[in-house]
């Protein structure tokens, strides 16, 4: 008894040292990256944003759906997970508590990745289909490219990246070839925090999604510069607004008592052109008891989703303002309700020339997120442009979900230490795009 508890003490102490000390967790001790970079592409059939990491021993590329508000990395361990460095997290270990894992589980089958005795579990969720299961917490090697902000540099290794295993069935609804989801949310074990603590860089990351499925956008972990051809440091064009914490989990019904891992911002009002749209402002704030309301940013929703009354008010103001420019409304094309004839819509550098929608932020000084035609409109044919917003019905959990189309070709920087979002306007205004990161490696 005494010896087994001593062993346990030594084991958990070792784990603790192993995790806390950044020096032991990356292989090339001589090289400390200032930032990391991942490519992101858009799957044309599902409109999901995908990235690839190298994981396991031997390293294999693992394709993942990018989930901005996701709690952690989860991957299918049931099929084709082969790795000599896979380590399940033992019950009551430091890794379990960092993962906020509950309980202690056994698996009544032959041991394999995802099925081991005396391990702790979490609830990986597929946020596209809104399904969750339980999954073993584990660690394995991950290799990612470092960057100086201009180009990718040498690959660096995180030898014990914490993630969750999931059954193959959780992949349902995700793009072909995908093996899991890369959570970038506000938890201790999501990519941003694990990379930052492993390499001792700041707890910041930035995403820049390309607008076409034939080009690549980029995710940076760590601080700027964020350079795009022809030599533009996009971090110089950031406006800032606080990131808000929703005290109630939005992940799944099971995570009661945990704050949400998702990124919320304070939208105070919405303008179309110069007109303030009349809205029920109660919907714009997060209810502290229920977590209902407010505005979040999501990469798993392809288009912005607005609560019914907000949707109607914004699209009515948009339609009226368009009418003054002789832009005429035509029948909606699913999933969009509000569409226009392209006849009187001119093209500009900022996309089709339509009224600009401004999200006015709660911090004063006229901080506004301006949505120009390139981000508000979707061409459904040569003749028809639709407002790329969808109606979320009358009782959604979150009133405004800013989705993928509205995030394309702008850079968003999430600073977890200061709880602040930096956002640019469309990069077309700076004569570059998210597809302009130079992916040619410089070793
Ligand atoms: C877990 O322990 C039980 C009981 O000792 C055993 O039957 C089972 O095979 C073990 N499972 C694994 C995955 O090791
Ligand atoms: C580094 O990672 C990239 C991206 O995953 C990969 O294409 C490349 O082969 C790796 N380079 C080395 C030297 O392992
Ligand atoms: C505003 O929205 C809140 C929350 O849904 C609702 O309780 C309230 O009745 C609404 N107010 C008006 C004037 O519609
Ligand atoms: C839009 O135009 C209609 C018809 O002219 C008018 O009744 C309505 O008040 C206008 N709405 C807004 C938000 O301007
Ligand atoms: C709209 O169309 C009318 C009638 O064709 C024309 O008189 C007016 O100048 C047009 N307005 C704009 C803003 O193009
Ligand atoms: C991209 O970076 C590589 C390596 O630094 C450089 O040789 C190349 O000229 C760059 N591409 C462009 C288009 O500037």
Short mmCIF file of N, CA and C in Angstrom, two decimals, residues 119-288:
data_model
loop_
_atom_site.label_atom_id
_atom_site.label_comp_id
_atom_site.label_asym_id
_atom_site.label_seq_id
_atom_site.Cartn_x
_atom_site.Cartn_y
_atom_site.Cartn_z
N UNK A 119 -7.94 5.50 -16.76
CA UNK A 119 -7.69 6.76 -17.48
C UNK A 119 -8.85 7.72 -17.23
N UNK A 120 -8.58 9.01 -17.41
CA UNK A 120 -9.65 9.99 -17.26
C UNK A 120 -10.21 10.35 -18.63
N UNK A 121 -11.42 10.88 -18.63
CA UNK A 121 -12.08 11.18 -19.89
C UNK A 121 -12.65 12.58 -19.94
N UNK A 122 -12.86 13.09 -21.15
CA UNK A 122 -13.54 14.36 -21.38
C UNK A 122 -14.65 14.09 -22.40
N UNK A 123 -15.32 15.18 -22.82
CA UNK A 123 -16.45 15.02 -23.75
C UNK A 123 -16.14 15.73 -25.07
N UNK A 124 -15.45 15.04 -25.98
CA UNK A 124 -15.20 15.67 -27.27
C UNK A 124 -16.53 15.91 -27.98
N UNK A 125 -16.67 17.05 -28.65
CA UNK A 125 -17.92 17.28 -29.38
C UNK A 125 -17.68 17.72 -30.81
N UNK A 126 -18.55 17.18 -31.66
CA UNK A 126 -18.59 17.58 -33.06
C UNK A 126 -19.53 18.76 -33.11
N UNK A 127 -18.97 19.97 -33.24
CA UNK A 127 -19.78 21.18 -33.14
C UNK A 127 -20.52 21.47 -34.45
N UNK A 128 -20.22 20.70 -35.49
CA UNK A 128 -20.98 20.85 -36.74
C UNK A 128 -22.33 20.15 -36.58
N UNK A 129 -22.29 18.92 -36.09
CA UNK A 129 -23.55 18.16 -35.93
C UNK A 129 -24.10 18.27 -34.51
N UNK A 130 -23.36 18.94 -33.62
CA UNK A 130 -23.74 19.05 -32.21
C UNK A 130 -23.95 17.69 -31.56
N UNK A 131 -22.93 16.83 -31.70
CA UNK A 131 -22.97 15.55 -31.01
C UNK A 131 -21.73 15.47 -30.14
N UNK A 132 -21.90 14.87 -28.96
CA UNK A 132 -20.76 14.69 -28.07
C UNK A 132 -20.70 13.23 -27.62
N UNK A 133 -19.50 12.77 -27.34
CA UNK A 133 -19.35 11.43 -26.78
C UNK A 133 -18.33 11.56 -25.65
N UNK A 134 -17.94 10.43 -25.05
CA UNK A 134 -16.85 10.54 -24.10
C UNK A 134 -15.59 10.02 -24.77
N UNK A 135 -14.46 10.53 -24.33
CA UNK A 135 -13.20 10.14 -24.95
C UNK A 135 -12.07 10.17 -23.95
N UNK A 136 -11.15 9.22 -24.10
CA UNK A 136 -9.98 9.14 -23.24
C UNK A 136 -9.07 10.36 -23.46
N UNK A 137 -8.57 10.94 -22.38
CA UNK A 137 -7.57 12.00 -22.50
C UNK A 137 -6.22 11.32 -22.74
N UNK A 138 -5.44 11.87 -23.65
CA UNK A 138 -4.16 11.25 -23.98
C UNK A 138 -3.15 12.31 -24.38
N UNK A 139 -1.91 11.86 -24.57
CA UNK A 139 -0.85 12.74 -25.05
C UNK A 139 -0.10 12.03 -26.17
N UNK A 140 0.35 12.81 -27.13
CA UNK A 140 1.20 12.24 -28.18
C UNK A 140 2.01 13.38 -28.80
N UNK A 141 2.96 12.99 -29.62
CA UNK A 141 3.82 13.97 -30.29
C UNK A 141 3.06 14.70 -31.39
N UNK A 142 3.26 16.01 -31.47
CA UNK A 142 2.73 16.79 -32.57
C UNK A 142 3.88 17.63 -33.13
N UNK A 143 3.96 17.72 -34.45
CA UNK A 143 4.98 18.54 -35.09
C UNK A 143 4.30 19.62 -35.93
N UNK A 144 4.77 20.85 -35.75
CA UNK A 144 4.17 22.01 -36.44
C UNK A 144 5.30 22.88 -36.96
N UNK A 145 5.05 23.64 -38.03
CA UNK A 145 6.09 24.52 -38.56
C UNK A 145 6.17 25.81 -37.72
N UNK A 146 7.39 26.21 -37.43
CA UNK A 146 7.59 27.49 -36.76
C UNK A 146 7.54 28.59 -37.83
N UNK A 147 7.50 29.84 -37.39
CA UNK A 147 7.54 30.94 -38.35
C UNK A 147 8.16 32.18 -37.71
N UNK A 148 8.75 33.01 -38.55
CA UNK A 148 9.21 34.32 -38.10
C UNK A 148 8.18 35.38 -38.50
N UNK A 149 7.02 34.91 -38.96
CA UNK A 149 5.96 35.83 -39.40
C UNK A 149 5.98 36.09 -40.89
N UNK A 150 7.10 35.75 -41.54
CA UNK A 150 7.23 35.99 -42.98
C UNK A 150 7.03 34.71 -43.79
N UNK A 151 7.67 33.62 -43.31
CA UNK A 151 7.67 32.33 -44.01
C UNK A 151 7.61 31.24 -42.94
N UNK A 152 7.26 30.01 -43.30
CA UNK A 152 7.45 28.92 -42.35
C UNK A 152 8.93 28.64 -42.18
N UNK A 153 9.31 28.25 -40.98
CA UNK A 153 10.70 27.88 -40.72
C UNK A 153 10.78 26.39 -40.42
N UNK A 154 11.71 26.02 -39.54
CA UNK A 154 11.86 24.59 -39.27
C UNK A 154 10.68 24.06 -38.45
N UNK A 155 10.50 22.73 -38.54
CA UNK A 155 9.42 22.10 -37.80
C UNK A 155 9.83 21.94 -36.34
N UNK A 156 8.89 22.15 -35.45
CA UNK A 156 9.15 21.96 -34.03
C UNK A 156 8.17 20.93 -33.48
N UNK A 157 8.61 20.28 -32.41
CA UNK A 157 7.86 19.16 -31.87
C UNK A 157 7.35 19.48 -30.47
N UNK A 158 6.09 19.16 -30.25
CA UNK A 158 5.55 19.17 -28.89
C UNK A 158 5.46 17.70 -28.53
N UNK A 159 6.24 17.26 -27.55
CA UNK A 159 6.31 15.81 -27.35
C UNK A 159 5.14 15.23 -26.58
N UNK A 160 4.38 16.06 -25.90
CA UNK A 160 3.26 15.53 -25.09
C UNK A 160 2.01 16.36 -25.24
N UNK A 161 1.58 16.57 -26.46
CA UNK A 161 0.40 17.41 -26.64
C UNK A 161 -0.85 16.66 -26.15
N UNK A 162 -1.59 17.34 -25.28
CA UNK A 162 -2.80 16.73 -24.70
C UNK A 162 -3.95 16.85 -25.70
N UNK A 163 -4.65 15.76 -25.88
CA UNK A 163 -5.82 15.77 -26.76
C UNK A 163 -6.82 14.74 -26.26
N UNK A 164 -7.93 14.62 -26.96
CA UNK A 164 -8.91 13.61 -26.57
C UNK A 164 -9.13 12.65 -27.73
N UNK A 165 -9.23 11.39 -27.38
CA UNK A 165 -9.60 10.39 -28.37
C UNK A 165 -11.10 10.42 -28.58
N UNK A 166 -11.53 10.00 -29.75
CA UNK A 166 -12.95 9.91 -30.03
C UNK A 166 -13.19 8.69 -30.90
N UNK A 167 -14.41 8.17 -30.87
CA UNK A 167 -14.72 7.07 -31.78
C UNK A 167 -14.90 7.59 -33.21
N UNK A 168 -14.71 6.71 -34.19
CA UNK A 168 -14.84 7.09 -35.60
C UNK A 168 -16.20 7.73 -35.89
N UNK A 169 -17.23 7.28 -35.18
CA UNK A 169 -18.59 7.80 -35.46
C UNK A 169 -18.71 9.31 -35.23
N UNK A 170 -17.84 9.88 -34.40
CA UNK A 170 -17.93 11.33 -34.15
C UNK A 170 -17.52 12.16 -35.38
N UNK A 171 -16.90 11.50 -36.37
CA UNK A 171 -16.48 12.22 -37.58
C UNK A 171 -17.64 12.49 -38.53
N UNK A 172 -18.77 11.86 -38.26
CA UNK A 172 -19.90 12.02 -39.17
C UNK A 172 -20.26 13.50 -39.35
N UNK A 173 -20.45 13.91 -40.58
CA UNK A 173 -20.80 15.31 -40.85
C UNK A 173 -19.60 16.19 -41.14
N UNK A 174 -18.40 15.65 -40.96
CA UNK A 174 -17.19 16.43 -41.25
C UNK A 174 -16.70 16.11 -42.66
N UNK A 175 -15.89 17.00 -43.20
CA UNK A 175 -15.40 16.86 -44.58
C UNK A 175 -14.64 15.54 -44.76
N UNK A 176 -14.63 15.06 -45.98
CA UNK A 176 -13.96 13.81 -46.31
C UNK A 176 -12.48 13.85 -45.95
N UNK A 177 -11.97 12.75 -45.38
CA UNK A 177 -10.55 12.66 -45.06
C UNK A 177 -10.19 13.26 -43.71
N UNK A 178 -11.15 13.94 -43.09
CA UNK A 178 -10.88 14.59 -41.81
C UNK A 178 -10.85 13.55 -40.69
N UNK A 179 -9.95 13.76 -39.69
CA UNK A 179 -9.79 12.80 -38.60
C UNK A 179 -10.12 13.38 -37.22
N UNK A 180 -10.66 14.61 -37.21
CA UNK A 180 -11.01 15.19 -35.91
C UNK A 180 -11.20 16.69 -36.03
N UNK A 181 -11.19 17.36 -34.89
CA UNK A 181 -11.37 18.82 -34.88
C UNK A 181 -10.28 19.47 -34.04
N UNK A 182 -9.79 20.59 -34.54
CA UNK A 182 -8.74 21.34 -33.85
C UNK A 182 -9.38 22.47 -33.08
N UNK A 183 -9.54 22.30 -31.77
CA UNK A 183 -10.16 23.33 -30.93
C UNK A 183 -9.17 24.43 -30.60
N UNK A 184 -9.61 25.68 -30.85
CA UNK A 184 -8.75 26.84 -30.56
C UNK A 184 -9.34 27.68 -29.43
N UNK A 185 -10.23 27.06 -28.65
CA UNK A 185 -10.98 27.81 -27.64
C UNK A 185 -10.16 28.21 -26.44
N UNK A 186 -10.89 28.76 -25.48
CA UNK A 186 -10.32 29.37 -24.30
C UNK A 186 -10.18 28.36 -23.18
N UNK A 187 -9.44 27.29 -23.38
CA UNK A 187 -9.20 26.33 -22.30
C UNK A 187 -7.69 26.17 -22.16
N UNK A 188 -7.28 25.49 -21.09
CA UNK A 188 -5.85 25.28 -20.87
C UNK A 188 -5.24 24.30 -21.85
N UNK A 189 -6.09 23.45 -22.47
CA UNK A 189 -5.52 22.41 -23.35
C UNK A 189 -5.84 22.62 -24.83
N UNK A 190 -6.53 23.70 -25.17
CA UNK A 190 -6.71 24.00 -26.60
C UNK A 190 -5.33 24.37 -27.17
N UNK A 191 -5.18 24.28 -28.49
CA UNK A 191 -3.89 24.58 -29.12
C UNK A 191 -3.24 25.89 -28.65
N UNK A 192 -3.98 27.02 -28.61
CA UNK A 192 -3.28 28.26 -28.29
C UNK A 192 -2.54 28.21 -26.94
N UNK A 193 -3.20 27.66 -25.90
CA UNK A 193 -2.54 27.62 -24.59
C UNK A 193 -1.43 26.59 -24.53
N UNK A 194 -1.64 25.42 -25.14
CA UNK A 194 -0.58 24.40 -25.08
C UNK A 194 0.66 24.84 -25.86
N UNK A 195 0.47 25.42 -27.04
CA UNK A 195 1.64 25.87 -27.81
C UNK A 195 2.37 27.00 -27.06
N UNK A 196 1.57 27.93 -26.52
CA UNK A 196 2.19 29.06 -25.82
C UNK A 196 2.97 28.57 -24.60
N UNK A 197 2.43 27.60 -23.85
CA UNK A 197 3.16 27.19 -22.65
C UNK A 197 4.36 26.30 -23.02
N UNK A 198 4.24 25.52 -24.07
CA UNK A 198 5.37 24.68 -24.47
C UNK A 198 6.57 25.52 -24.89
N UNK A 199 6.31 26.55 -25.68
CA UNK A 199 7.42 27.32 -26.25
C UNK A 199 7.61 28.68 -25.58
N UNK A 200 6.87 28.92 -24.50
CA UNK A 200 6.97 30.18 -23.76
C UNK A 200 6.81 31.40 -24.64
N UNK A 201 5.82 31.36 -25.53
CA UNK A 201 5.51 32.61 -26.23
C UNK A 201 4.14 33.11 -25.77
N UNK A 202 3.75 34.30 -26.25
CA UNK A 202 2.56 34.90 -25.66
C UNK A 202 1.31 34.14 -26.09
N UNK A 203 0.32 34.21 -25.22
CA UNK A 203 -0.92 33.48 -25.47
C UNK A 203 -1.80 34.27 -26.43
N UNK A 204 -1.28 34.35 -27.66
CA UNK A 204 -2.01 35.04 -28.72
C UNK A 204 -2.04 34.12 -29.92
N UNK A 205 -3.10 34.20 -30.69
CA UNK A 205 -3.09 33.54 -31.99
C UNK A 205 -3.92 34.36 -32.95
N UNK A 206 -3.74 34.11 -34.24
CA UNK A 206 -4.45 34.89 -35.25
C UNK A 206 -4.93 33.98 -36.35
N UNK A 207 -6.13 34.24 -36.86
CA UNK A 207 -6.60 33.46 -37.99
C UNK A 207 -6.91 34.37 -39.15
N UNK A 208 -6.61 33.88 -40.34
CA UNK A 208 -6.86 34.63 -41.57
C UNK A 208 -7.36 33.60 -42.59
N UNK A 209 -8.66 33.59 -42.83
CA UNK A 209 -9.27 32.57 -43.68
C UNK A 209 -9.36 33.06 -45.11
N UNK A 210 -8.89 32.24 -46.06
CA UNK A 210 -8.96 32.63 -47.46
C UNK A 210 -10.39 32.44 -47.96
N UNK A 211 -10.76 33.23 -48.97
CA UNK A 211 -12.16 33.20 -49.41
C UNK A 211 -12.43 32.14 -50.46
N UNK A 212 -11.39 31.50 -50.98
CA UNK A 212 -11.67 30.52 -52.02
C UNK A 212 -11.17 29.15 -51.58
N UNK A 213 -11.81 28.11 -52.08
CA UNK A 213 -11.39 26.77 -51.67
C UNK A 213 -10.14 26.34 -52.44
N UNK A 214 -9.67 27.17 -53.36
CA UNK A 214 -8.46 26.80 -54.09
C UNK A 214 -7.22 27.53 -53.56
N UNK A 215 -7.39 28.33 -52.50
CA UNK A 215 -6.21 28.98 -51.93
C UNK A 215 -6.12 28.66 -50.45
N UNK A 216 -4.99 29.02 -49.85
CA UNK A 216 -4.76 28.68 -48.45
C UNK A 216 -4.70 29.92 -47.59
N UNK A 217 -5.44 29.90 -46.50
CA UNK A 217 -5.29 30.93 -45.49
C UNK A 217 -4.31 30.43 -44.44
N UNK A 218 -4.28 31.12 -43.29
CA UNK A 218 -3.23 30.83 -42.33
C UNK A 218 -3.69 31.07 -40.89
N UNK A 219 -3.15 30.26 -39.99
CA UNK A 219 -3.32 30.50 -38.55
C UNK A 219 -1.93 30.68 -37.95
N UNK A 220 -1.74 31.75 -37.21
CA UNK A 220 -0.47 31.98 -36.50
C UNK A 220 -0.72 31.73 -35.01
N UNK A 221 0.20 31.05 -34.35
CA UNK A 221 0.19 30.96 -32.89
C UNK A 221 1.37 31.77 -32.41
N UNK A 222 1.15 32.72 -31.52
CA UNK A 222 2.21 33.60 -31.08
C UNK A 222 1.96 35.00 -31.62
N UNK A 223 2.90 35.87 -31.35
CA UNK A 223 2.69 37.29 -31.66
C UNK A 223 3.07 37.62 -33.11
N UNK A 224 2.74 38.86 -33.52
CA UNK A 224 3.06 39.38 -34.84
C UNK A 224 4.59 39.48 -34.98
N UNK A 225 5.22 39.73 -36.15
CA UNK A 225 4.54 40.15 -37.38
C UNK A 225 3.72 39.04 -38.04
N UNK A 226 2.67 39.49 -38.73
CA UNK A 226 1.87 38.61 -39.58
C UNK A 226 1.99 39.18 -40.99
N UNK A 227 2.99 38.66 -41.74
CA UNK A 227 3.34 39.28 -43.02
C UNK A 227 2.61 38.61 -44.18
N UNK A 228 2.10 39.45 -45.07
CA UNK A 228 1.44 38.95 -46.28
C UNK A 228 2.04 39.67 -47.48
N UNK A 229 2.21 38.94 -48.57
CA UNK A 229 2.77 39.54 -49.78
C UNK A 229 1.84 40.66 -50.25
N UNK A 230 2.34 41.75 -50.76
CA UNK A 230 3.75 42.09 -50.97
C UNK A 230 4.41 42.81 -49.78
N UNK A 231 4.63 42.12 -48.68
CA UNK A 231 5.36 42.74 -47.56
C UNK A 231 4.51 43.60 -46.64
N UNK A 232 3.29 43.16 -46.38
CA UNK A 232 2.40 43.95 -45.52
C UNK A 232 2.23 43.24 -44.18
N UNK A 233 2.55 43.95 -43.09
CA UNK A 233 2.34 43.39 -41.75
C UNK A 233 0.93 43.80 -41.32
N UNK A 234 0.04 42.83 -41.43
CA UNK A 234 -1.37 43.09 -41.21
C UNK A 234 -1.66 43.45 -39.75
N UNK A 235 -0.77 43.07 -38.83
CA UNK A 235 -1.01 43.39 -37.42
C UNK A 235 -1.01 44.90 -37.16
N UNK A 236 -0.48 45.68 -38.12
CA UNK A 236 -0.49 47.13 -37.95
C UNK A 236 -1.86 47.74 -38.19
N UNK A 237 -2.80 46.93 -38.72
CA UNK A 237 -4.13 47.47 -39.03
C UNK A 237 -5.22 46.99 -38.08
N UNK A 238 -4.82 46.56 -36.89
CA UNK A 238 -5.83 45.99 -35.99
C UNK A 238 -6.60 47.05 -35.21
N UNK A 239 -7.91 46.83 -35.08
CA UNK A 239 -8.72 47.58 -34.10
C UNK A 239 -9.00 46.59 -32.98
N UNK A 240 -9.27 47.09 -31.78
CA UNK A 240 -9.40 46.18 -30.65
C UNK A 240 -10.73 46.32 -29.92
N UNK A 241 -11.19 45.19 -29.41
CA UNK A 241 -12.40 45.18 -28.58
C UNK A 241 -12.24 44.05 -27.56
N UNK A 242 -12.82 44.20 -26.36
CA UNK A 242 -12.63 43.13 -25.36
C UNK A 242 -13.29 41.81 -25.79
N UNK A 243 -12.64 40.72 -25.44
CA UNK A 243 -13.29 39.41 -25.56
C UNK A 243 -14.07 39.21 -24.27
N UNK A 244 -15.29 38.74 -24.39
CA UNK A 244 -16.14 38.55 -23.22
C UNK A 244 -16.22 37.07 -22.88
N UNK A 245 -16.38 36.79 -21.60
CA UNK A 245 -16.52 35.40 -21.20
C UNK A 245 -17.99 35.10 -20.95
N UNK A 246 -18.49 34.10 -21.62
CA UNK A 246 -19.84 33.64 -21.33
C UNK A 246 -19.72 32.67 -20.17
N UNK A 247 -20.33 33.00 -19.00
CA UNK A 247 -20.12 32.17 -17.82
C UNK A 247 -20.74 30.78 -17.92
N UNK A 248 -21.57 30.58 -18.94
CA UNK A 248 -22.24 29.29 -19.07
C UNK A 248 -21.75 28.59 -20.34
N UNK A 249 -21.35 27.35 -20.20
CA UNK A 249 -20.84 26.60 -21.34
C UNK A 249 -21.84 26.57 -22.48
N UNK A 250 -21.36 26.79 -23.69
CA UNK A 250 -22.21 26.67 -24.87
C UNK A 250 -21.89 25.38 -25.61
N UNK A 251 -20.97 24.58 -25.04
CA UNK A 251 -20.49 23.41 -25.77
C UNK A 251 -21.52 22.30 -25.85
N UNK A 252 -21.98 21.82 -24.74
CA UNK A 252 -22.96 20.74 -24.77
C UNK A 252 -23.66 20.72 -23.44
N UNK A 253 -24.75 19.99 -23.37
CA UNK A 253 -25.56 19.97 -22.16
C UNK A 253 -24.81 19.40 -20.97
N UNK A 254 -23.73 18.67 -21.22
CA UNK A 254 -23.04 17.96 -20.15
C UNK A 254 -22.11 18.84 -19.32
N UNK A 255 -21.61 19.92 -19.93
CA UNK A 255 -20.57 20.69 -19.26
C UNK A 255 -21.12 21.77 -18.33
N UNK A 256 -22.05 21.41 -17.50
CA UNK A 256 -22.64 22.39 -16.58
C UNK A 256 -21.56 22.94 -15.66
N UNK A 257 -21.65 24.24 -15.38
CA UNK A 257 -20.73 24.82 -14.41
C UNK A 257 -19.42 25.29 -15.00
N UNK A 258 -19.17 24.99 -16.26
CA UNK A 258 -17.94 25.46 -16.89
C UNK A 258 -18.27 26.72 -17.70
N UNK A 259 -17.36 27.72 -17.73
CA UNK A 259 -17.61 28.82 -18.65
C UNK A 259 -17.43 28.34 -20.10
N UNK A 260 -17.96 29.09 -21.02
CA UNK A 260 -17.84 28.71 -22.42
C UNK A 260 -16.41 28.86 -22.92
N UNK A 261 -15.97 27.94 -23.76
CA UNK A 261 -14.64 28.04 -24.37
C UNK A 261 -14.67 28.94 -25.60
N UNK A 262 -15.86 29.42 -25.97
CA UNK A 262 -15.99 30.18 -27.21
C UNK A 262 -15.67 31.67 -26.99
N UNK A 263 -15.46 32.36 -28.11
CA UNK A 263 -15.06 33.76 -28.08
C UNK A 263 -16.27 34.65 -28.34
N UNK A 264 -16.62 35.43 -27.33
CA UNK A 264 -17.75 36.37 -27.43
C UNK A 264 -17.21 37.80 -27.48
N UNK A 265 -17.92 38.65 -28.19
CA UNK A 265 -17.57 40.08 -28.22
C UNK A 265 -18.83 40.88 -27.93
N UNK A 266 -18.64 42.14 -27.57
CA UNK A 266 -19.78 42.98 -27.20
C UNK A 266 -20.22 43.86 -28.34
N UNK A 267 -21.20 43.40 -29.11
CA UNK A 267 -21.79 44.25 -30.16
C UNK A 267 -22.89 45.07 -29.49
N UNK A 268 -22.78 46.41 -29.61
CA UNK A 268 -23.71 47.30 -28.91
C UNK A 268 -24.88 47.68 -29.83
N UNK A 269 -24.59 47.84 -31.10
CA UNK A 269 -25.65 48.16 -32.06
C UNK A 269 -25.17 47.78 -33.45
N UNK A 270 -26.10 47.82 -34.39
CA UNK A 270 -25.76 47.51 -35.79
C UNK A 270 -26.23 48.67 -36.65
N UNK A 271 -25.36 49.10 -37.56
CA UNK A 271 -25.75 50.15 -38.50
C UNK A 271 -25.75 49.59 -39.91
N UNK A 272 -26.68 50.07 -40.73
CA UNK A 272 -26.64 49.76 -42.16
C UNK A 272 -26.45 51.10 -42.84
N UNK A 273 -25.35 51.26 -43.55
CA UNK A 273 -24.98 52.60 -44.02
C UNK A 273 -24.76 53.45 -42.79
N UNK A 274 -25.45 54.61 -42.72
CA UNK A 274 -25.30 55.47 -41.54
C UNK A 274 -26.45 55.27 -40.54
N UNK A 275 -27.41 54.44 -40.90
CA UNK A 275 -28.61 54.30 -40.06
C UNK A 275 -28.42 53.24 -38.99
N UNK A 276 -28.76 53.61 -37.75
CA UNK A 276 -28.75 52.61 -36.67
C UNK A 276 -30.02 51.78 -36.79
N UNK A 277 -29.87 50.47 -36.84
CA UNK A 277 -31.03 49.57 -36.97
C UNK A 277 -31.66 49.42 -35.58
N UNK A 278 -32.99 49.64 -35.47
CA UNK A 278 -33.62 49.46 -34.15
C UNK A 278 -33.65 47.98 -33.74
N UNK A 279 -33.05 47.67 -32.61
CA UNK A 279 -32.98 46.27 -32.16
C UNK A 279 -33.38 46.18 -30.69
N UNK A 280 -33.79 45.01 -30.26
CA UNK A 280 -34.04 44.72 -28.84
C UNK A 280 -32.67 44.46 -28.22
N UNK A 281 -32.18 45.44 -27.48
CA UNK A 281 -30.79 45.35 -27.01
C UNK A 281 -30.57 44.25 -25.96
N UNK A 282 -31.66 43.78 -25.34
CA UNK A 282 -31.52 42.66 -24.39
C UNK A 282 -30.86 41.46 -25.08
N UNK A 283 -31.18 41.29 -26.36
CA UNK A 283 -30.64 40.14 -27.09
C UNK A 283 -29.13 40.25 -27.31
N UNK A 284 -28.63 41.49 -27.23
CA UNK A 284 -27.21 41.70 -27.55
C UNK A 284 -26.29 41.42 -26.37
N UNK A 285 -26.88 41.30 -25.17
CA UNK A 285 -25.98 41.01 -24.04
C UNK A 285 -26.16 39.57 -23.57
N UNK A 286 -25.12 39.07 -22.92
CA UNK A 286 -25.14 37.68 -22.45
C UNK A 286 -25.83 37.66 -21.09
N UNK A 287 -26.86 36.86 -20.95
CA UNK A 287 -27.52 36.72 -19.66
C UNK A 287 -26.61 35.92 -18.73
N UNK A 288 -26.27 36.52 -17.56
CA UNK A 288 -25.24 35.88 -16.74
C UNK A 288 -25.72 34.58 -16.09
#
